[in-house]
Amino acid sequence: MINPGRERDDRGRVLVAEDDVEMRRLLAQSLRKDGYDVTECGDGFRLLDKLGDRLLAPEVLKHEPADYDLIISDIRMPGVTGLSVLEGTQMFEGFPPMILITAFGDEETHARAEQFGAVAVFDKPFEFEDLLAKVHEVLAATPHAKH
Amino acid sequence: MRLALKLISVTVLGIALVLAIDTFASVRRDITLFNADARHDSQVLGSAVSTMLRDVVRGGGQARALELLREVNAAQPSVELRWVWLGEPGEDPSQPQVSSKELEPVLKGENTLLTAKNHSGQECLFNYLPIAREGQRLGVLEISEPLTHLEAEHRAFILREALVMAGLIAFSGLAAVVLGAVWVGWPLSRLIEKVRCVGRGDLASPLRIRGRHEFGELALAINTMCGQLAESHEKVEREHAARIRTLQQLRHADRLTTVGSLASGIAHELGTPLNVISARAKLIAEGEVPQDEIPENARTIRAQAQRMTTIIRQLLDFARRRPLTKTQVDFREVADHVVDLLSPLARKRGVTLSLDGGAERLSTRIDLGQMEQVVTNLVVNAIQASPPGGAVVVALGHERARPRADPTAAATDYVRLSVEDHGTGIAAEDQPRVFEPFFTTKDIGEGTGLGLSIAHGIAQEHGGWIEFESEPERGSRFSLGLPMVEGALADDPSTGFQGNDNHERGGVR
């Protein structure tokens, strides 16, 4: 499996899942401007698609290098929610860390996101600088640059 | 007071009757005793005098006997003793005062005692004792004692008794008036006043009647009763107040829940476009967008702002529901119109939209614009839920049902419109939230989650309802029920479908 991100030794590979087209474009644009390799998808099912075989056999593939270094996902999306993806993946090794974006920023959502290991939760509307700073902080701490 | 008078009058009359009977009995007894006494005295006197007279007649003749009688008469002023002749009356004027018929026993030699009237007509006790026979006639001693003084005594006695009775009655009357007023009249009037107070709802002022008599006990009992009444009254009021408080709290909580869900709905709907606008504007301001991309960025900002405007307008519509302007229409026309209007949308999405139902008239009184909005919402939801190639069936009919808001009310006729799709259906956990404002399962941009909530409200305002059945992955059927009205449609041209521009408001929410 050839991933275009692998060929560029840039600042990191980010998967953006957001169903609002404008929001997704903006996120992708901002991240690319900062030098990240961005992959976009518009709903929960496509997000699961991108995670690929790892979802089917997480234990087997846990030592395989991941395709992405970070996932930024909206919580409410058609199909599968970002929170469900978080809950389904973070208990296994080998999945990239997740930053969640939500408009229903209630305490319960934050608590669940934290419980299942989200790196950060951003309530809409948020400052893009804060999100970019967080992305930078997370990717600086992960060993993606070795690839 | 009147009661006291009656009681005392009856008592006094009873006493007077007893006294009268006693007086009568006393007089009778007195008369009997006096008569017996007088007879005895007369017999003793008669026996003594007659013995003497017989001796005198045997010894000295009648003249001597008459002499003796005069002496005895002088000594006994209360009685009169006479010598009388019985049998041959002859010349002698000494006739007995009692008729000779009653004196027959005397002629036979017996002493005779009897009561009769004397010559002056007075009631007297007569005692006849035979003394000496002289030829055909019998000399008899007549002792008479008038009984008139006895009658006088009886009159005095009766008078005295009458006076006692009068005094008793006077005293009792006075007692009835004075004591009846004090002991009965006053407490009774207080009791009556108290009862009227209680009737007016005044339980506080206590009844002050002291004493160990029945009125005192009654007053105590009434005061206790009033206390208990006041207490239970207070308890009921407290419970009522508590119930109202609880209801208000529940309503408040309900409002808070609605406000909460509205707030998070607004946050969700406005958060994303705000984020886009703010970030795009910032990029432009900081010169980070190439010159040729600025117009496109500006267009995006404008589109997002319009999206927010639409949401806010819908919110305002939701908050300020317009008053209903009802007209009588055939509901079939509403369904026809909406189906016509939405056919292009259905075609565009590859969905077959059809209207199913007979030709009978379904008269309803509705706000045409708002009801079109409701039907449009239901049909658009069905189209959006259907996969390409799917079918949405709008069915019309009527049924007899009880109003959903009040299941105890009588069943009436309802127009029923149902919209059925074979689309994604609604997940079981989402079903209770279907009518919540801002609840939506649609993709971004397809709905704000206000449409069904508004439609539900409009149906309820029309005295109807919206209900649904849904099975995930098999489809849903939403039904609208509206009260059916009898009679022909009004001729008012404004009620007709043509020329009505309300359908512009029937947008999809």
XYZ file of C-alpha atoms in Angstrom:
656
model
C 0.000 0.000 0.000
C 1.508 3.208 -1.118
C 0.668 6.271 0.839
C 1.601 9.597 -0.690
C 2.372 10.929 2.786
C 5.160 8.478 3.171
C 7.056 9.823 0.255
C 7.321 13.278 1.748
C 9.389 13.639 4.812
C 7.307 16.606 6.002
C 6.035 17.668 9.408
C 3.488 14.875 9.673
C 0.443 13.197 8.105
C -2.941 14.421 9.298
C -6.325 12.832 8.485
C -9.154 15.391 8.637
C -12.735 14.098 8.960
C -15.408 16.797 8.815
C -18.802 16.717 7.086
C -19.088 20.478 6.610
C -17.352 21.155 3.277
C -16.235 24.683 4.091
C -14.939 23.740 7.483
C -13.067 20.784 6.012
C -11.506 22.902 3.259
C -10.444 25.507 5.760
C -8.875 22.936 8.092
C -7.033 21.252 5.247
C -5.841 24.557 3.815
C -4.532 25.800 7.177
C -2.755 22.541 7.951
C -1.169 22.307 4.496
C 0.033 25.894 4.786
C 1.845 24.854 7.966
C 3.510 22.041 6.059
C 1.413 19.050 7.082
C 0.374 16.301 4.725
C -3.440 16.364 4.873
C -5.969 13.720 3.830
C -9.660 14.756 3.862
C -12.821 12.758 4.318
C -16.449 13.903 4.676
C -18.133 11.394 7.007
C -17.606 8.647 9.545
C -17.693 5.764 7.078
C -14.922 7.295 4.960
C -12.914 7.912 8.111
C -13.182 4.201 8.913
C -12.191 3.409 5.303
C -9.010 5.405 5.716
C -8.083 3.479 8.833
C -8.251 0.351 6.657
C -7.204 -3.167 7.622
C -5.919 -2.075 10.995
C -9.523 -1.914 12.187
C -10.154 -5.555 11.197
C -7.115 -6.989 12.949
C -5.798 -4.375 15.345
C -3.833 -6.874 17.426
C -2.096 -8.371 14.416
C -1.224 -5.077 12.812
C -0.423 -3.122 15.927
C 3.290 -3.010 15.189
C 2.810 -2.019 11.528
C 3.535 1.656 10.953
C 0.316 3.705 10.812
C -0.727 5.598 7.661
C -1.416 8.805 9.591
C 0.255 10.515 12.509
C -2.859 12.328 13.720
C -6.619 12.322 13.143
C -8.677 15.511 13.469
C -12.354 14.579 13.449
C -15.684 16.289 13.930
C -17.769 14.469 16.480
C -21.153 14.654 14.742
C -20.946 13.273 11.246
C -23.242 11.167 9.078
C -22.643 7.460 9.474
C -20.274 7.013 12.365
C -19.492 9.782 14.841
C -15.954 10.875 15.625
C -16.535 9.828 19.217
C -17.464 6.286 18.133
C -14.303 6.055 16.045
C -12.317 7.245 19.056
C -13.992 4.698 21.307
C -13.374 1.902 18.763
C -9.724 2.611 18.107
C -7.955 4.105 21.076
C -8.093 0.969 23.183
C -5.664 -0.645 20.704
C -2.042 0.163 20.018
C -1.000 1.429 16.648
C -3.834 3.874 15.921
C -2.928 7.521 15.491
C -3.946 9.962 18.265
C -7.198 11.922 17.766
C -8.211 15.550 18.177
C -11.992 15.995 18.284
C -14.001 19.009 17.180
C -17.519 19.455 18.481
C -20.353 21.908 18.499
C -22.158 20.087 21.311
C -19.413 20.816 23.758
C -21.233 19.541 26.805
C -19.441 18.073 29.784
C -20.483 14.538 28.995
C -18.897 14.697 25.524
C -15.676 16.103 26.969
C -15.625 13.460 29.706
C -16.138 10.617 27.227
C -13.528 12.023 24.844
C -11.042 12.283 27.674
C -11.908 8.815 28.968
C -11.215 7.238 25.579
C -7.945 9.056 25.119
C -8.626 12.031 22.843
C -5.594 14.313 22.718
C -7.817 17.397 22.783
C -11.420 18.471 22.253
C -12.151 21.806 20.536
C -15.575 23.444 20.879
C -16.811 25.293 17.792
C -16.192 28.116 17.235
C -12.521 27.856 18.206
C -9.326 29.723 17.325
C -7.463 28.039 14.472
C -4.144 29.048 16.035
C -5.021 26.974 19.106
C -5.810 23.938 16.963
C -2.635 24.341 14.896
C -0.563 24.754 18.040
C -2.055 21.567 19.444
C -1.365 19.694 16.186
C 2.214 20.887 16.247
C 2.612 19.885 19.881
C 1.227 16.384 19.314
C 3.218 15.705 16.160
C 6.444 17.049 17.631
C 6.135 14.447 20.393
C 5.456 11.469 18.057
C 8.201 9.684 16.137
C 6.656 10.280 12.706
C 9.672 12.169 11.418
C 11.620 8.933 11.310
C 9.565 7.694 8.365
C -84.885 32.755 74.639
C -88.095 31.434 73.161
C -86.913 27.939 73.941
C -86.212 28.902 77.552
C -89.691 30.457 77.870
C -91.328 27.353 76.503
C -89.362 25.068 78.802
C -90.155 27.131 81.868
C -93.821 27.600 80.882
C -94.263 23.853 80.605
C -92.522 23.345 83.959
C -94.624 26.018 85.675
C -97.838 24.670 84.210
C -96.869 21.232 85.483
C -96.190 22.596 88.952
C -99.465 24.565 88.909
C -101.376 21.436 87.923
C -99.787 19.416 90.714
C -100.527 22.208 93.177
C -104.164 22.405 92.024
C -104.601 18.671 92.399
C -102.981 18.850 95.830
C -105.253 21.755 96.849
C -108.298 19.906 95.691
C -107.253 16.779 97.555
C -106.493 18.820 100.691
C -109.878 20.506 100.573
C -111.600 17.157 100.134
C -109.675 15.683 103.020
C -110.411 18.723 105.193
C -114.095 18.465 104.437
C -114.152 14.788 105.284
C -112.209 15.344 108.521
C -114.330 18.309 109.496
C -117.541 16.408 108.807
C -116.354 13.469 110.850
C -115.316 15.845 113.628
C -118.619 17.683 113.537
C -120.590 14.422 113.577
C -118.552 13.190 116.487
C -119.037 16.436 118.414
C -122.711 16.427 117.575
C -123.088 12.801 118.689
C -121.228 13.446 121.969
C -123.247 16.583 122.670
C -126.465 14.883 121.547
C -125.832 11.852 123.721
C -125.142 13.982 126.822
C -127.989 16.415 126.288
C -130.538 13.737 125.279
C -129.774 11.690 128.396
C -130.225 14.766 130.526
C -133.404 15.709 128.705
C -134.953 12.268 129.187
C -134.250 12.473 132.876
C -135.681 15.964 133.074
C -138.824 15.003 131.086
C -139.377 12.019 133.368
C -138.818 14.110 136.490
C -140.261 17.549 135.746
C -141.919 17.730 132.436
C -141.302 19.346 129.143
C -141.134 22.891 130.446
C -138.113 22.048 132.507
C -136.551 20.373 129.475
C -137.039 23.485 127.332
C -135.475 25.526 130.116
C -132.449 23.287 130.063
C -132.211 23.587 126.291
C -132.155 27.362 126.497
C -129.259 27.149 128.950
C -127.347 24.750 126.739
C -127.978 26.958 123.681
C -126.608 29.909 125.552
C -123.491 27.936 126.451
C -122.993 26.590 122.877
C -123.254 29.502 120.427
C -121.961 27.529 117.466
C -124.747 24.973 117.644
C -128.510 25.331 117.998
C -130.480 22.844 120.121
C -134.230 22.666 119.729
C -137.106 20.560 120.929
C -139.160 19.383 117.960
C -142.123 17.110 117.508
C -142.309 14.358 114.914
C -145.387 12.314 113.875
C -148.546 14.303 114.509
C -147.546 17.866 113.896
C -150.524 19.331 115.734
C -150.424 22.977 116.773
C -146.983 23.041 118.049
C -144.746 25.159 115.902
C -141.713 23.110 116.836
C -141.275 21.437 113.499
C -137.947 19.890 112.451
C -136.018 21.803 109.805
C -135.427 18.649 107.781
C -138.309 17.087 105.873
C -140.083 14.321 107.778
C -139.414 11.852 105.022
C -135.709 11.858 105.851
C -136.531 11.437 109.537
C -138.323 8.107 109.326
C -135.505 6.261 111.160
C -135.969 8.698 114.063
C -139.636 7.704 114.356
C -138.399 4.141 114.799
C -136.337 5.321 117.755
C -132.946 5.623 116.072
C -130.533 8.551 116.345
C -130.177 10.141 112.924
C -127.307 12.302 111.678
C -127.603 14.061 108.326
C -126.614 17.125 106.333
C -129.314 19.373 104.951
C -130.301 23.005 104.482
C -131.936 24.818 107.400
C -134.777 27.313 107.193
C -132.397 30.133 106.248
C -131.002 27.991 103.437
C -127.649 27.402 105.126
C -125.927 24.027 104.830
C -126.134 22.466 108.297
C -125.319 19.224 110.080
C -128.481 17.938 111.814
C -128.619 15.454 114.660
C -131.995 14.079 115.687
C -132.282 12.156 118.892
C -135.666 10.770 120.123
C -136.406 11.902 123.714
C -139.967 11.058 124.747
C -143.125 9.761 123.129
C -146.296 11.529 123.833
C -149.244 9.861 122.251
C -148.816 9.818 118.456
C -145.987 12.206 118.427
C -142.382 11.928 119.326
C -140.399 14.595 121.066
C -137.033 14.826 119.435
C -133.877 16.813 120.223
C -132.646 18.602 117.065
C -129.041 19.747 117.116
C -128.030 21.828 114.090
C -124.607 23.164 113.341
C -124.141 25.429 110.333
C -121.323 24.379 107.984
C -120.874 27.854 106.449
C -117.678 28.669 108.351
C -116.138 25.565 106.847
C -116.850 26.835 103.317
C -115.258 30.171 104.215
C -112.228 28.325 105.453
C -112.049 26.359 102.220
C -112.329 29.526 100.150
C -109.499 31.066 102.139
C -107.441 27.917 101.617
C -108.099 27.881 97.871
C -107.310 31.573 97.662
C -104.039 31.008 99.462
C -103.151 28.185 97.128
C -104.063 30.348 94.128
C -101.838 33.112 95.443
C -98.969 30.656 95.887
C -99.524 29.471 92.348
C -99.631 33.014 90.993
C -96.429 33.844 92.868
C -94.801 30.724 91.521
C -95.826 31.566 87.976
C -94.660 35.156 88.345
C -91.320 34.048 89.750
C -90.900 31.387 87.079
C -91.766 33.875 84.372
C -89.209 36.303 85.707
C -86.685 33.510 86.022
C -87.501 32.448 82.478
C -86.932 35.939 81.178
C -83.838 36.764 83.212
C -82.111 33.419 83.684
C -83.264 32.134 80.298
C -81.624 35.155 78.726
C -78.450 34.722 80.756
C -78.112 30.955 80.694
C -79.708 30.046 77.358
C -80.401 33.096 75.210
C -76.925 34.646 75.422
C -74.914 31.463 74.808
C -77.286 30.493 72.020
C -76.902 33.848 70.309
C -73.105 33.494 70.628
C -73.329 30.020 69.165
C -75.460 31.234 66.261
C -73.039 34.092 65.622
C -70.113 31.659 65.714
C -71.816 29.298 63.286
C -72.373 32.230 60.908
C -68.677 33.171 61.272
C -67.673 29.616 60.403
C -70.047 29.768 57.451
C -68.234 32.897 56.268
C -64.938 31.059 56.617
C -63.734 32.795 59.790
C -62.353 29.972 61.914
C -60.035 32.069 64.033
C -62.142 33.916 66.659
C -62.821 31.472 69.499
C -66.245 31.054 71.089
C -66.096 32.292 74.710
C -68.735 30.505 76.783
C -67.382 29.386 80.128
C -68.873 26.902 82.546
C -69.354 23.198 82.873
C -72.855 23.209 81.434
C -73.807 21.847 78.029
C -73.243 25.184 76.299
C -69.741 25.359 77.725
C -69.043 21.857 76.474
C -70.586 22.682 73.095
C -68.463 25.828 72.850
C -65.358 23.816 73.678
C -66.297 21.205 71.082
C -66.973 23.890 68.443
C -63.680 25.638 69.219
C -61.832 22.326 68.941
C -63.638 21.555 65.680
C -62.783 25.003 64.307
C -59.168 24.487 65.297
C -59.050 21.154 63.520
C -60.836 22.619 60.507
C -58.413 25.527 60.366
C -55.523 23.115 60.649
C -56.732 20.856 57.870
C -57.607 23.929 55.840
C -54.076 25.171 56.298
C -52.716 21.722 55.469
C -54.742 21.591 52.261
C -53.539 25.083 51.345
C -49.952 24.141 52.124
C -50.229 21.010 49.995
C -51.881 23.001 47.232
C -49.097 25.588 47.346
C -46.485 22.823 47.362
C -48.151 21.167 44.372
C -48.189 24.452 42.485
C -44.551 25.035 43.418
C -43.617 21.562 42.204
C -45.507 22.124 38.964
C -43.776 25.453 38.487
C -40.413 23.836 39.172
C -41.233 21.070 36.706
C -42.259 23.636 34.120
C -39.117 25.588 34.855
C -37.026 22.431 34.498
C -38.884 21.649 31.287
C -38.145 25.161 30.017
C -34.520 24.786 31.044
C -34.301 21.492 29.160
C -35.815 23.118 26.086
C -33.533 26.127 26.458
C -30.597 23.764 26.949
C -31.359 21.761 23.842
C -32.043 24.981 21.943
C -28.723 26.407 23.125
C -26.713 23.360 22.121
C -28.638 23.252 18.831
C -27.781 26.887 18.169
C -24.171 26.262 19.156
C -23.959 23.405 16.716
C -25.704 25.142 13.868
C -23.886 28.445 14.238
C -20.516 27.197 15.509
C -19.306 25.784 12.208
C -20.147 28.742 9.934
C -18.809 31.142 12.566
C -15.559 29.229 12.623
C -15.315 29.303 8.840
C -16.125 33.022 8.636
C -13.730 33.974 11.393
C -10.838 31.923 10.031
C -11.340 33.005 6.414
C -11.566 36.657 7.392
C -8.425 36.316 9.463
C -6.521 34.696 6.612
C -7.505 37.555 4.328
C -6.681 40.185 6.931
C -3.245 38.726 7.562
C -2.507 38.670 3.843
C -2.129 34.941 3.803
C -4.541 34.456 0.909
C -3.215 35.085 -2.617
C -4.876 38.014 -4.293
C -6.713 35.904 -6.858
C -8.284 33.702 -4.131
C -9.711 36.588 -2.128
C -13.025 36.815 -4.037
C -13.671 33.122 -3.519
C -12.889 33.443 0.190
C -15.259 36.383 0.403
C -17.996 34.357 -1.337
C -17.492 31.564 1.182
C -17.797 34.059 4.021
C -21.002 35.444 2.510
C -22.468 31.949 2.021
C -21.715 31.043 5.624
C -23.251 34.289 6.839
C -26.382 33.535 4.816
C -26.501 30.070 6.315
C -26.437 31.656 9.764
C -29.117 34.157 8.773
C -31.393 31.332 7.636
C -30.894 29.474 10.890
C -31.611 32.576 12.931
C -34.742 33.360 10.907
C -36.000 29.838 11.466
C -35.252 30.177 15.142
C -37.253 33.387 15.285
C -40.097 31.668 13.446
C -39.921 28.925 15.992
C -39.972 31.320 18.927
C -42.603 33.722 17.504
C -45.164 31.378 16.146
C -47.595 33.323 14.007
C -51.234 33.371 15.086
C -53.378 30.962 13.109
C -55.574 32.378 10.343
C -57.966 29.513 9.781
C -60.090 28.996 6.714
C -62.204 26.046 5.721
C -60.562 24.034 2.941
C -60.625 20.579 1.418
C -57.450 19.025 2.773
C -57.049 17.103 -0.459
C -56.109 20.383 -2.170
C -53.311 20.957 0.358
C -51.891 17.494 -0.303
C -52.246 17.908 -4.118
C -50.474 21.235 -4.029
C -47.585 20.066 -1.882
C -47.086 16.914 -3.966
C -47.051 19.025 -7.159
C -44.595 21.422 -5.579
C -42.185 18.711 -4.446
C -42.302 16.418 -7.483
C -39.288 18.149 -9.080
C -37.230 17.654 -5.924
C -38.244 13.979 -5.786
C -37.350 13.485 -9.463
C -33.983 15.147 -8.913
C -33.209 12.625 -6.190
C -34.605 9.711 -8.186
C -37.508 9.177 -5.829
C -41.074 8.399 -6.971
C -43.622 10.643 -5.200
C -47.286 9.684 -5.424
C -50.582 10.743 -3.848
C -52.980 7.995 -2.903
C -56.563 8.492 -1.726
C -60.200 8.648 -2.804
C -62.100 11.618 -4.146
C -64.235 12.412 -1.154
C -64.132 15.853 0.370
C -62.042 16.229 3.539
C -63.153 19.512 5.045
C -60.870 21.062 7.630
C -60.441 24.484 9.192
C -56.737 25.258 8.983
C -54.139 27.972 8.542
C -53.357 27.167 4.948
C -49.798 28.515 4.902
C -48.764 26.829 8.133
C -50.419 23.532 7.235
C -48.661 23.497 3.851
C -45.441 23.969 5.761
C -46.283 20.917 7.885
C -47.120 18.670 4.924
C -44.103 19.947 2.983
C -41.870 19.141 5.928
C -43.198 15.586 6.200
C -42.842 14.940 2.445
C -39.357 16.480 2.179
C -38.184 14.435 5.166
C -39.470 11.287 3.421
C -37.768 12.212 0.125
C -34.488 12.934 1.898
C -34.665 9.658 3.805
C -35.310 7.632 0.617
C -32.484 6.107 -1.378
C -32.385 6.784 -5.133
C -35.057 4.632 -6.773
C -37.179 4.702 -3.642
C -40.846 5.653 -3.375
C -42.691 8.081 -1.149
C -46.450 7.565 -0.846
C -48.706 10.300 0.486
C -52.054 8.785 1.522
C -55.245 10.637 2.442
C -58.261 9.435 4.361
C -60.257 9.960 7.479
C -60.793 8.079 10.711
C -62.790 8.258 13.878
C -60.478 8.808 16.831
C -60.144 10.370 20.245
C -58.001 13.519 20.404
C -54.431 12.541 21.367
C -54.198 15.465 23.792
C -57.233 14.232 25.756
C -57.850 10.487 25.416
C -60.950 10.740 27.655
C -62.790 13.005 25.206
C -65.362 11.657 22.790
C -64.149 10.267 19.472
C -64.676 12.538 16.461
C -63.775 12.485 12.770
C -60.211 13.313 11.813
C -58.611 13.866 8.442
C -55.548 11.670 8.220
C -52.575 12.255 5.966
C -49.742 9.770 6.058
C -46.354 9.981 4.359
C -44.551 6.692 3.963
C -41.003 6.071 2.810
C -38.776 3.012 2.571
C -35.641 4.813 3.557
C -33.196 4.669 6.420
C -35.772 4.783 9.202
C -35.128 6.222 12.620
C -32.927 4.421 15.139
C -34.811 3.284 18.268
C -32.695 5.504 20.513
C -33.430 8.543 18.332
C -37.186 7.996 18.174
C -38.086 9.731 21.470
C -36.174 12.835 20.316
C -37.720 13.181 16.883
C -39.868 16.207 17.828
C -37.146 17.914 19.874
C -35.983 21.237 18.468
C -32.597 20.946 16.703
C -32.669 17.196 16.744
C -31.733 15.931 13.300
C -30.136 12.887 11.755
C -29.703 14.609 8.415
C -26.394 15.614 6.904
C -25.105 19.094 7.437
C -27.042 21.584 5.353
C -30.047 19.319 4.913
C -31.836 20.294 8.046
C -31.557 22.188 11.277
C -33.762 19.861 13.306
C -36.425 22.506 13.695
C -38.826 21.362 10.966
C -40.593 18.475 12.699
C -40.601 20.373 15.947
C -42.384 23.294 14.289
C -44.725 20.963 12.355
C -45.634 19.168 15.558
C -46.425 22.494 17.240
C -48.593 23.645 14.337
C -50.539 20.354 14.275
C -51.164 20.649 18.021
C -52.349 24.228 17.622
C -54.886 22.952 15.124
C -56.179 20.431 17.664
C -54.462 17.629 15.794
C -51.298 15.603 16.086
C -48.320 14.109 14.281
C -47.237 10.573 15.084
C -44.905 8.111 13.417
C -43.887 4.511 13.094
C -40.377 3.712 12.005
C -38.123 0.760 11.611
C -34.408 1.310 10.995
C -33.408 0.436 7.432
C -37.062 -0.311 6.485
C -38.536 3.147 6.468
C -40.911 5.405 8.348
C -44.527 6.470 8.188
C -45.461 9.884 9.595
C -49.174 10.564 10.098
C -50.888 13.904 10.515
C -54.359 14.008 12.100
C -56.574 17.119 11.933
C -60.155 17.653 13.130
C -62.603 17.246 10.249
C -65.439 19.756 9.964
C -68.884 19.264 8.545
C -70.461 21.369 5.851
C -69.636 22.932 2.512
C -66.562 25.038 1.974
C -66.980 28.753 2.355
C -67.333 30.827 -0.788
C -64.698 33.256 0.401
C -62.236 33.405 -2.504
C -59.324 33.847 -0.102
C -59.863 30.305 1.136
C -59.255 28.900 -2.315
C -55.969 27.477 -3.240
C -55.387 29.590 -6.305
C -53.866 32.964 -5.778
C -52.431 31.961 -2.471
C -48.756 32.654 -2.076
C -48.319 31.048 1.317
C -46.476 28.122 -0.154
C -43.374 30.272 -0.130
C -43.315 29.837 3.602
C -43.623 26.111 3.310
C -39.893 25.706 3.162
C -38.091 22.722 4.424
C -36.655 23.075 7.851
